[in-house]
Amino acid sequence: MDGENITYERVWAEIDLDAAVSNMESMRRNLAGGAGLIGVVKTDGYGHGAVPIAKAIDPYVAGYAVATVDEAENLIRHGIRKPILILGVTHPGRYRELVEYEIRPAVFTMEQARALSDTAVSMGKTVRIHLALDTGMSRIGMKPDEASADLAAAISRLPGILTEGMFTHFARADETDKTSACRQMELYLNFVKLLKDRGIEIPVKHISNSAGIIDLREAHLDMARAGISIYGIYPSDEVDKEKVPLKPVMSLKSHITFIKEIQPGTAVSYGGTFVADKPMRIATIPVGYGDGYPRNLSGKGRVLICGKSAPILGRVCMDQFMADVSGIPEAEEWTEVTLIGEDGGRQPVDRITVDEIARTGGGFTYEIICDIGKRVPRVYLRNGRVVGTKDYFEDLYQDFMS
Ligand SMILES: *Cc1c(COP(=O)(O)O)cnc(C)c1O
């Protein structure tokens, strides 16, 4: 990022919207003929910011999927007009909002369907639903059997209800062995047939997550739900990465706040888990687990400073940690630090990926990005220029004044 554009100094996440667009193009090239994409932007776009991500990928998707009504309404409030599906269960107390805003709920019981139908009819509207089918996650959804087919048919005939789609979710599509995923697909397709026997056609059939998009073209059906791959991260190391080249979207940056020399025998951070055995030059970096930077990187992780690796010394604290800059004499107070992403300091350019952080700390890639906290402002880039920012620095509470 261009120095003059920097409005944040302690820690900030740069979100490369061009990379997200490139990831969508990459997925689209691998899609089976006729299949479309649903952009999964739950958990505030996997920590990247749902609204800017949704706007950037809008030309590539038929609609969006989120986890909650509030996430759906936030997208709508910010001008997103394409259909939005809620992947989890919605409390009946919020059915009126679903109907009013034309948000698509996941439905799999007669109780849910009746209440939705009653709500829609009372409002003089139609609610479009997606049936949820449980083919192996044991999370939500109806079982793929004859009784459920009768239920699905009955649901689809209720007044005020239009069955727009039906989905299931893979539990193990990210593994090399696709036996389980193929079994889930078989159960799903067989259920589609049971519905057809009952005169019910499902317009939008969707079962694939990112792993399915990358590795299971036959599972793309009418649409595929792209999540982690939008953000440039592979669902696992076992998928065929060559087929869908992805670019990381998020970088995490900071500045050194303090540099000092320490003598042999000096302990660093809580618990004194690191003790210098020689004179060292160490930098304090004002980021910690309170920002979502994983504490399990304590004594194991690294950051990039002036294009070089600086190992983390001792425990990561809530708001700060220390790194060894003995081998980086050019590092000074306020020098930029890269915690995630590329450091353009030297050639060849070094990069810390979310995968590396997960491997080093024993964490999970999805969790690492989702957990980048509210204290970290997001800076959005398009063509290398800042096109928007998001922060919580004026995060206001109601009714707690004075
Ligand atoms: C989160 C989620 C996805 C996206 O999965 P990725 O692995 O991130 O692509 C798709 N479908 C459902 C039902 C989900 O819950």
GROMACS .gro file of C-alpha atoms and ligand atoms in nm:
model
  417
    1MET     CA    1   0.000   0.000   0.000
    2ASP     CA    2   0.115   0.350  -0.083
    3GLY     CA    3   0.250   0.520   0.232
    4GLU     CA    4   0.035   0.832   0.189
    5ASN     CA    5  -0.280   0.623   0.200
    6ILE     CA    6  -0.212   0.473   0.539
    7THR     CA    7  -0.479   0.582   0.782
    8TYR     CA    8  -0.415   0.304   1.031
    9GLU     CA    9  -0.090   0.238   1.211
   10ARG     CA   10  -0.120  -0.021   1.489
   11VAL     CA   11  -0.255  -0.315   1.289
   12TRP     CA   12  -0.468  -0.334   0.979
   13ALA     CA   13  -0.586  -0.593   0.727
   14GLU     CA   14  -0.551  -0.518   0.357
   15ILE     CA   15  -0.822  -0.682   0.149
   16ASP     CA   16  -0.726  -0.722  -0.216
   17LEU     CA   17  -1.060  -0.718  -0.399
   18ASP     CA   18  -0.886  -0.787  -0.731
   19ALA     CA   19  -0.762  -1.115  -0.586
   20ALA     CA   20  -1.119  -1.206  -0.486
   21VAL     CA   21  -1.235  -1.131  -0.843
   22SER     CA   22  -0.950  -1.336  -0.986
   23ASN     CA   23  -1.050  -1.628  -0.759
   24MET     CA   24  -1.408  -1.606  -0.888
   25GLU     CA   25  -1.282  -1.612  -1.248
   26SER     CA   26  -1.063  -1.907  -1.167
   27MET     CA   27  -1.357  -2.100  -1.018
   28ARG     CA   28  -1.586  -2.006  -1.304
   29ARG     CA   29  -1.336  -2.149  -1.552
   30ASN     CA   30  -1.353  -2.484  -1.367
   31LEU     CA   31  -1.735  -2.497  -1.340
   32ALA     CA   32  -1.933  -2.766  -1.514
   33GLY     CA   33  -2.144  -2.631  -1.803
   34GLY     CA   34  -2.457  -2.451  -1.693
   35ALA     CA   35  -2.361  -2.434  -1.326
   36GLY     CA   36  -2.362  -2.104  -1.139
   37LEU     CA   37  -2.197  -1.982  -0.820
   38ILE     CA   38  -2.337  -1.877  -0.483
   39GLY     CA   39  -2.099  -1.654  -0.287
   40VAL     CA   40  -2.074  -1.761   0.077
   41VAL     CA   41  -2.009  -1.447   0.282
   42LYS     CA   42  -2.101  -1.565   0.633
   43THR     CA   43  -1.900  -1.449   0.937
   44ASP     CA   44  -1.861  -1.110   0.774
   45GLY     CA   45  -1.713  -1.264   0.462
   46TYR     CA   46  -1.481  -1.499   0.654
   47GLY     CA   47  -1.343  -1.195   0.835
   48HIS     CA   48  -1.280  -0.997   0.516
   49GLY     CA   49  -1.596  -0.782   0.527
   50ALA     CA   50  -1.912  -0.927   0.369
   51VAL     CA   51  -2.030  -0.609   0.199
   52PRO     CA   52  -1.718  -0.513  -0.001
   53ILE     CA   53  -1.656  -0.878  -0.090
   54ALA     CA   54  -2.017  -0.923  -0.205
   55LYS     CA   55  -1.997  -0.605  -0.415
   56ALA     CA   56  -1.668  -0.711  -0.571
   57ILE     CA   57  -1.786  -1.061  -0.665
   58ASP     CA   58  -2.142  -0.963  -0.758
   59PRO     CA   59  -2.096  -1.009  -1.136
   60TYR     CA   60  -1.984  -1.369  -1.077
   61VAL     CA   61  -2.263  -1.494  -0.850
   62ALA     CA   62  -2.631  -1.575  -0.883
   63GLY     CA   63  -2.678  -1.505  -0.513
   64TYR     CA   64  -2.524  -1.520  -0.168
   65ALA     CA   65  -2.531  -1.745   0.136
   66VAL     CA   66  -2.492  -1.636   0.498
   67ALA     CA   67  -2.542  -1.794   0.840
   68THR     CA   68  -2.790  -1.556   1.004
   69VAL     CA   69  -3.081  -1.319   0.933
   70ASP     CA   70  -2.872  -1.028   1.057
   71GLU     CA   71  -2.598  -1.106   0.808
   72ALA     CA   72  -2.856  -1.119   0.529
   73GLU     CA   73  -3.014  -0.789   0.633
   74ASN     CA   74  -2.675  -0.624   0.652
   75LEU     CA   75  -2.609  -0.715   0.288
   76ILE     CA   76  -2.951  -0.583   0.185
   77ARG     CA   77  -2.900  -0.262   0.385
   78HIS     CA   78  -2.583  -0.208   0.183
   79GLY     CA   79  -2.752  -0.246  -0.153
   80ILE     CA   80  -2.702  -0.614  -0.233
   81ARG     CA   81  -3.001  -0.711  -0.449
   82LYS     CA   82  -2.938  -1.073  -0.550
   83PRO     CA   83  -3.106  -1.359  -0.357
   84ILE     CA   84  -2.962  -1.443  -0.014
   85LEU     CA   85  -2.989  -1.787   0.145
   86ILE     CA   86  -2.951  -1.855   0.517
   87LEU     CA   87  -2.759  -2.181   0.561
   88GLY     CA   88  -2.865  -2.243   0.922
   89VAL     CA   89  -3.193  -2.252   1.112
   90THR     CA   90  -3.384  -1.926   1.159
   91HIS     CA   91  -3.587  -1.862   1.475
   92PRO     CA   92  -3.963  -1.839   1.399
   93GLY     CA   93  -3.967  -1.497   1.564
   94ARG     CA   94  -3.784  -1.369   1.259
   95TYR     CA   95  -3.996  -1.524   0.985
   96ARG     CA   96  -4.173  -1.193   0.913
   97GLU     CA   97  -3.837  -1.033   0.831
   98LEU     CA   98  -3.745  -1.324   0.604
   99VAL     CA   99  -4.067  -1.284   0.412
  100GLU     CA  100  -4.050  -0.906   0.402
  101TYR     CA  101  -3.690  -0.895   0.272
  102GLU     CA  102  -3.729  -1.204   0.049
  103ILE     CA  103  -3.446  -1.383   0.226
  104ARG     CA  104  -3.438  -1.757   0.155
  105PRO     CA  105  -3.452  -1.980   0.464
  106ALA     CA  106  -3.334  -2.342   0.491
  107VAL     CA  107  -3.639  -2.555   0.567
  108PHE     CA  108  -3.663  -2.919   0.669
  109THR     CA  109  -3.957  -2.968   0.910
  110MET     CA  110  -4.333  -2.928   0.871
  111GLU     CA  111  -4.339  -2.695   1.175
  112GLN     CA  112  -4.096  -2.455   1.006
  113ALA     CA  113  -4.282  -2.478   0.676
  114ARG     CA  114  -4.630  -2.423   0.825
  115ALA     CA  115  -4.522  -2.123   1.024
  116LEU     CA  116  -4.346  -1.974   0.720
  117SER     CA  117  -4.648  -2.044   0.503
  118ASP     CA  118  -4.884  -1.879   0.756
  119THR     CA  119  -4.655  -1.577   0.783
  120ALA     CA  120  -4.624  -1.538   0.406
  121VAL     CA  121  -4.997  -1.576   0.348
  122SER     CA  122  -5.081  -1.325   0.623
  123MET     CA  123  -4.847  -1.076   0.456
  124GLY     CA  124  -4.985  -1.145   0.110
  125LYS     CA  125  -4.644  -1.265  -0.007
  126THR     CA  126  -4.461  -1.577  -0.121
  127VAL     CA  127  -4.153  -1.706   0.060
  128ARG     CA  128  -3.890  -1.882  -0.148
  129ILE     CA  129  -3.728  -2.165   0.047
  130HIS     CA  130  -3.441  -2.407   0.005
  131LEU     CA  131  -3.497  -2.756   0.143
  132ALA     CA  132  -3.205  -2.876   0.356
  133LEU     CA  133  -3.111  -3.241   0.317
  134ASP     CA  134  -2.888  -3.428   0.562
  135THR     CA  135  -2.679  -3.674   0.363
  136GLY     CA  136  -2.393  -3.711   0.606
  137MET     CA  137  -2.321  -3.405   0.820
  138SER     CA  138  -2.585  -3.482   1.087
  139ARG     CA  139  -2.612  -3.105   1.131
  140ILE     CA  140  -2.941  -2.982   0.983
  141GLY     CA  141  -3.177  -3.116   0.721
  142MET     CA  142  -3.422  -3.395   0.658
  143LYS     CA  143  -3.304  -3.751   0.603
  144PRO     CA  144  -3.295  -3.860   0.239
  145ASP     CA  145  -3.571  -4.121   0.267
  146GLU     CA  146  -3.925  -4.185   0.140
  147ALA     CA  147  -4.092  -4.027   0.445
  148SER     CA  148  -3.890  -3.706   0.391
  149ALA     CA  149  -3.982  -3.707   0.024
  150ASP     CA  150  -4.350  -3.707   0.128
  151LEU     CA  151  -4.271  -3.427   0.373
  152ALA     CA  152  -4.084  -3.224   0.110
  153ALA     CA  153  -4.370  -3.266  -0.135
  154ALA     CA  154  -4.623  -3.157   0.129
  155ILE     CA  155  -4.409  -2.855   0.220
  156SER     CA  156  -4.379  -2.755  -0.145
  157ARG     CA  157  -4.759  -2.755  -0.182
  158LEU     CA  158  -4.824  -2.522   0.112
  159PRO     CA  159  -4.971  -2.183   0.020
  160GLY     CA  160  -4.726  -1.896   0.013
  161ILE     CA  161  -4.428  -2.129  -0.022
  162LEU     CA  162  -4.217  -2.170  -0.332
  163THR     CA  163  -3.946  -2.435  -0.322
  164GLU     CA  164  -3.671  -2.261  -0.510
  165GLY     CA  165  -3.386  -2.495  -0.422
  166MET     CA  166  -3.253  -2.785  -0.224
  167PHE     CA  167  -2.908  -2.830  -0.076
  168THR     CA  168  -2.691  -3.066   0.117
  169HIS     CA  169  -2.341  -3.015   0.253
  170PHE     CA  170  -2.030  -3.228   0.208
  171ALA     CA  171  -1.852  -3.345   0.522
  172ARG     CA  172  -1.538  -3.479   0.354
  173ALA     CA  173  -1.511  -3.342  -0.002
  174ASP     CA  174  -1.174  -3.186   0.090
  175GLU     CA  175  -1.016  -3.529   0.135
  176THR     CA  176  -0.826  -3.717  -0.136
  177ASP     CA  177  -1.062  -4.012  -0.097
  178LYS     CA  178  -1.395  -3.895  -0.240
  179THR     CA  179  -1.591  -4.208  -0.140
  180SER     CA  180  -1.786  -4.027   0.130
  181ALA     CA  181  -1.858  -3.720  -0.086
  182CYS     CA  182  -1.974  -3.936  -0.375
  183ARG     CA  183  -2.202  -4.130  -0.139
  184GLN     CA  184  -2.355  -3.800  -0.022
  185MET     CA  185  -2.409  -3.691  -0.381
  186GLU     CA  186  -2.573  -4.025  -0.461
  187LEU     CA  187  -2.812  -3.988  -0.164
  188TYR     CA  188  -2.895  -3.634  -0.278
  189LEU     CA  189  -2.959  -3.728  -0.640
  190ASN     CA  190  -3.168  -4.025  -0.535
  191PHE     CA  191  -3.379  -3.791  -0.321
  192VAL     CA  192  -3.423  -3.560  -0.621
  193LYS     CA  193  -3.568  -3.863  -0.799
  194LEU     CA  194  -3.802  -3.941  -0.508
  195LEU     CA  195  -3.930  -3.584  -0.536
  196LYS     CA  196  -3.971  -3.612  -0.912
  197ASP     CA  197  -4.183  -3.925  -0.854
  198ARG     CA  198  -4.406  -3.701  -0.642
  199GLY     CA  199  -4.428  -3.433  -0.909
  200ILE     CA  200  -4.183  -3.194  -0.742
  201GLU     CA  201  -3.906  -3.039  -0.952
  202ILE     CA  202  -3.629  -2.852  -0.771
  203PRO     CA  203  -3.511  -2.555  -0.982
  204VAL     CA  204  -3.183  -2.489  -0.797
  205LYS     CA  205  -2.999  -2.802  -0.685
  206HIS     CA  206  -2.675  -2.729  -0.498
  207ILE     CA  207  -2.438  -2.945  -0.296
  208SER     CA  208  -2.080  -2.830  -0.358
  209ASN     CA  209  -1.860  -2.623  -0.127
  210SER     CA  210  -1.516  -2.501  -0.237
  211ALA     CA  211  -1.373  -2.853  -0.225
  212GLY     CA  212  -1.653  -2.973  -0.452
  213ILE     CA  213  -1.595  -2.680  -0.689
  214ILE     CA  214  -1.228  -2.772  -0.717
  215ASP     CA  215  -1.240  -3.152  -0.720
  216LEU     CA  216  -1.592  -3.274  -0.809
  217ARG     CA  217  -1.721  -3.126  -1.135
  218GLU     CA  218  -2.006  -3.377  -1.142
  219ALA     CA  219  -2.127  -3.225  -0.813
  220HIS     CA  220  -2.167  -2.870  -0.949
  221LEU     CA  221  -2.531  -2.936  -1.048
  222ASP     CA  222  -2.725  -2.607  -1.090
  223MET     CA  223  -2.510  -2.409  -0.849
  224ALA     CA  224  -2.208  -2.441  -0.624
  225ARG     CA  225  -2.146  -2.258  -0.298
  226ALA     CA  226  -1.805  -2.096  -0.296
  227GLY     CA  227  -1.674  -2.002   0.048
  228ILE     CA  228  -1.310  -2.023   0.150
  229SER     CA  229  -1.189  -2.022  -0.212
  230ILE     CA  230  -1.327  -1.669  -0.267
  231TYR     CA  231  -1.075  -1.559  -0.009
  232GLY     CA  232  -0.787  -1.734  -0.185
  233ILE     CA  233  -0.742  -2.018   0.061
  234TYR     CA  234  -0.775  -2.387  -0.030
  235PRO     CA  235  -1.018  -2.593   0.178
  236SER     CA  236  -0.736  -2.839   0.249
  237ASP     CA  237  -0.397  -2.954   0.122
  238GLU     CA  238  -0.558  -3.256  -0.041
  239VAL     CA  239  -0.753  -3.077  -0.316
  240ASP     CA  240  -0.606  -3.033  -0.665
  241LYS     CA  241  -0.472  -2.679  -0.634
  242GLU     CA  242  -0.357  -2.664  -0.997
  243LYS     CA  243  -0.713  -2.687  -1.125
  244VAL     CA  244  -0.828  -2.368  -0.958
  245PRO     CA  245  -0.541  -2.125  -0.899
  246LEU     CA  246  -0.626  -1.896  -0.607
  247LYS     CA  247  -0.474  -1.571  -0.481
  248PRO     CA  248  -0.481  -1.481  -0.109
  249VAL     CA  249  -0.709  -1.185  -0.043
  250MET     CA  250  -0.613  -1.081   0.310
  251SER     CA  251  -0.283  -0.939   0.433
  252LEU     CA  252  -0.222  -0.838   0.794
  253LYS     CA  253   0.018  -0.552   0.861
  254SER     CA  254   0.158  -0.360   1.155
  255HIS     CA  255   0.453  -0.142   1.260
  256ILE     CA  256   0.732  -0.198   1.509
  257THR     CA  257   0.662   0.016   1.818
  258PHE     CA  258   0.986  -0.040   2.011
  259ILE     CA  259   1.330  -0.189   1.952
  260LYS     CA  260   1.583  -0.276   2.220
  261GLU     CA  261   1.894  -0.484   2.291
  262ILE     CA  262   1.870  -0.760   2.549
  263GLN     CA  263   2.153  -0.941   2.724
  264PRO     CA  264   2.204  -1.318   2.771
  265GLY     CA  265   1.977  -1.446   3.049
  266THR     CA  266   1.698  -1.196   2.970
  267ALA     CA  267   1.348  -1.354   2.962
  268VAL     CA  268   1.090  -1.242   2.707
  269SER     CA  269   0.712  -1.221   2.767
  270TYR     CA  270   0.473  -1.403   3.005
  271GLY     CA  271   0.607  -1.714   3.171
  272GLY     CA  272   0.963  -1.643   3.058
  273THR     CA  273   0.933  -1.922   2.802
  274PHE     CA  274   1.211  -1.763   2.596
  275VAL     CA  275   1.543  -1.666   2.755
  276ALA     CA  276   1.818  -1.507   2.542
  277ASP     CA  277   2.145  -1.704   2.534
  278LYS     CA  278   2.330  -1.425   2.354
  279PRO     CA  279   2.292  -1.050   2.309
  280MET     CA  280   1.988  -0.990   2.088
  281ARG     CA  281   1.799  -0.708   1.923
  282ILE     CA  282   1.425  -0.750   1.968
  283ALA     CA  283   1.123  -0.566   1.832
  284THR     CA  284   0.786  -0.516   1.999
  285ILE     CA  285   0.490  -0.550   1.762
  286PRO     CA  286   0.155  -0.410   1.878
  287VAL     CA  287  -0.068  -0.704   1.778
  288GLY     CA  288  -0.195  -0.989   1.992
  289TYR     CA  289  -0.459  -1.252   2.040
  290GLY     CA  290  -0.704  -0.972   2.123
  291ASP     CA  291  -0.681  -0.891   1.753
  292GLY     CA  292  -0.729  -1.255   1.657
  293TYR     CA  293  -0.359  -1.317   1.601
  294PRO     CA  294  -0.321  -1.676   1.724
  295ARG     CA  295  -0.157  -1.717   2.063
  296ASN     CA  296  -0.051  -2.065   1.956
  297LEU     CA  297   0.216  -1.897   1.741
  298SER     CA  298   0.401  -1.823   2.068
  299GLY     CA  299   0.768  -1.917   2.026
  300LYS     CA  300   0.690  -2.071   1.686
  301GLY     CA  301   0.562  -1.819   1.434
  302ARG     CA  302   0.741  -1.555   1.231
  303VAL     CA  303   0.673  -1.217   1.076
  304LEU     CA  304   0.836  -1.041   0.781
  305ILE     CA  305   1.029  -0.720   0.832
  306CYS     CA  306   1.224  -0.556   0.546
  307GLY     CA  307   1.168  -0.878   0.349
  308LYS     CA  308   1.332  -1.095   0.614
  309SER     CA  309   1.196  -1.345   0.864
  310ALA     CA  310   1.175  -1.236   1.228
  311PRO     CA  311   1.092  -1.526   1.463
  312ILE     CA  312   0.838  -1.468   1.741
  313LEU     CA  313   1.005  -1.478   2.083
  314GLY     CA  314   0.808  -1.607   2.383
  315ARG     CA  315   0.433  -1.584   2.425
  316VAL     CA  316   0.200  -1.375   2.214
  317CYS     CA  317   0.021  -1.138   2.457
  318MET     CA  318  -0.328  -0.993   2.420
  319ASP     CA  319  -0.209  -0.677   2.243
  320GLN     CA  320   0.162  -0.715   2.173
  321PHE     CA  321   0.438  -0.965   2.103
  322MET     CA  322   0.814  -0.963   2.051
  323ALA     CA  323   1.018  -1.078   1.752
  324ASP     CA  324   1.389  -1.128   1.692
  325VAL     CA  325   1.535  -0.861   1.463
  326SER     CA  326   1.900  -0.937   1.542
  327GLY     CA  327   1.951  -1.029   1.177
  328ILE     CA  328   1.763  -0.727   1.044
  329PRO     CA  329   1.976  -0.419   1.128
  330GLU     CA  330   1.767  -0.204   0.891
  331ALA     CA  331   1.456  -0.259   1.108
  332GLU     CA  332   1.369   0.053   1.309
  333GLU     CA  333   1.084   0.175   1.522
  334TRP     CA  334   0.778   0.226   1.292
  335THR     CA  335   0.918  -0.004   1.023
  336GLU     CA  336   0.629  -0.198   0.865
  337VAL     CA  337   0.570  -0.557   0.974
  338THR     CA  338   0.388  -0.821   0.769
  339LEU     CA  339   0.207  -1.082   0.977
  340ILE     CA  340   0.013  -1.232   0.686
  341GLY     CA  341   0.094  -1.171   0.320
  342GLU     CA  342   0.382  -1.065   0.104
  343ASP     CA  343   0.669  -0.845   0.206
  344GLY     CA  344   0.800  -0.673  -0.102
  345GLY     CA  345   1.128  -0.579   0.071
  346ARG     CA  346   1.356  -0.802  -0.138
  347GLN     CA  347   1.362  -1.052  -0.423
  348PRO     CA  348   1.251  -1.324  -0.413
  349VAL     CA  349   0.951  -1.190  -0.228
  350ASP     CA  350   0.871  -1.388   0.087
  351ARG     CA  351   0.511  -1.454   0.187
  352ILE     CA  352   0.342  -1.574   0.505
  353THR     CA  353   0.024  -1.759   0.413
  354VAL     CA  354  -0.271  -1.841   0.637
  355ASP     CA  355  -0.181  -2.204   0.563
  356GLU     CA  356   0.164  -2.148   0.712
  357ILE     CA  357   0.013  -1.993   1.024
  358ALA     CA  358  -0.228  -2.286   1.060
  359ARG     CA  359   0.055  -2.536   1.016
  360THR     CA  360   0.292  -2.360   1.254
  361GLY     CA  361   0.042  -2.303   1.532
  362GLY     CA  362  -0.167  -2.615   1.483
  363GLY     CA  363  -0.472  -2.400   1.398
  364PHE     CA  364  -0.738  -2.410   1.126
  365THR     CA  365  -0.720  -2.173   0.828
  366TYR     CA  366  -1.093  -2.091   0.825
  367GLU     CA  367  -1.085  -2.007   1.195
  368ILE     CA  368  -0.776  -1.787   1.165
  369ILE     CA  369  -0.932  -1.551   0.910
  370CYS     CA  370  -1.277  -1.550   1.073
  371ASP     CA  371  -1.116  -1.457   1.404
  372ILE     CA  372  -0.930  -1.147   1.283
  373GLY     CA  373  -1.104  -0.914   1.524
  374LYS     CA  374  -1.301  -0.594   1.533
  375ARG     CA  375  -0.995  -0.405   1.659
  376VAL     CA  376  -0.832  -0.462   1.319
  377PRO     CA  377  -0.948  -0.207   1.059
  378ARG     CA  378  -0.993  -0.339   0.706
  379VAL     CA  379  -0.850  -0.145   0.411
  380TYR     CA  380  -0.994  -0.235   0.069
  381LEU     CA  381  -0.779  -0.223  -0.242
  382ARG     CA  382  -0.875  -0.228  -0.606
  383ASN     CA  383  -0.606  -0.185  -0.875
  384GLY     CA  384  -0.361  -0.113  -0.594
  385ARG     CA  385  -0.569   0.184  -0.472
  386VAL     CA  386  -0.761   0.221  -0.147
  387VAL     CA  387  -1.132   0.216  -0.233
  388GLY     CA  388  -1.276   0.194   0.117
  389THR     CA  389  -1.215   0.115   0.481
  390LYS     CA  390  -1.400  -0.037   0.775
  391ASP     CA  391  -1.326   0.012   1.141
  392TYR     CA  392  -1.503   0.003   1.476
  393PHE     CA  393  -1.334   0.306   1.629
  394GLU     CA  394  -1.669   0.477   1.686
  395ASP     CA  395  -1.844   0.157   1.782
  396LEU     CA  396  -2.138   0.300   1.976
  397TYR     CA  397  -2.351   0.130   2.240
  398GLN     CA  398  -2.710   0.231   2.301
  399ASP     CA  399  -2.842   0.303   2.651
  400PHE     CA  400  -2.508   0.288   2.831
  401MET     CA  401  -2.429   0.659   2.816
  402SER     CA  402  -2.344   0.853   3.134
  403LIG     C1  403  -1.979  -2.259   0.501
  403LIG     C2  404  -2.056  -2.337   0.406
  403LIG     C3  405  -2.017  -2.344   0.271
  403LIG     C4  406  -1.885  -2.291   0.221
  403LIG     O1  407  -1.784  -2.387   0.247
  403LIG     P1  408  -1.633  -2.361   0.200
  403LIG     O2  409  -1.560  -2.482   0.242
  403LIG     O3  410  -1.588  -2.239   0.273
  403LIG     O4  411  -1.637  -2.340   0.053
  403LIG     C5  412  -2.104  -2.405   0.182
  403LIG     N1  413  -2.219  -2.461   0.224
  403LIG     C6  414  -2.257  -2.461   0.354
  403LIG     C7  415  -2.386  -2.525   0.392
  403LIG     C8  416  -2.176  -2.400   0.449
  403LIG     O5  417  -2.215  -2.401   0.578
   0.00000   0.00000   0.00000
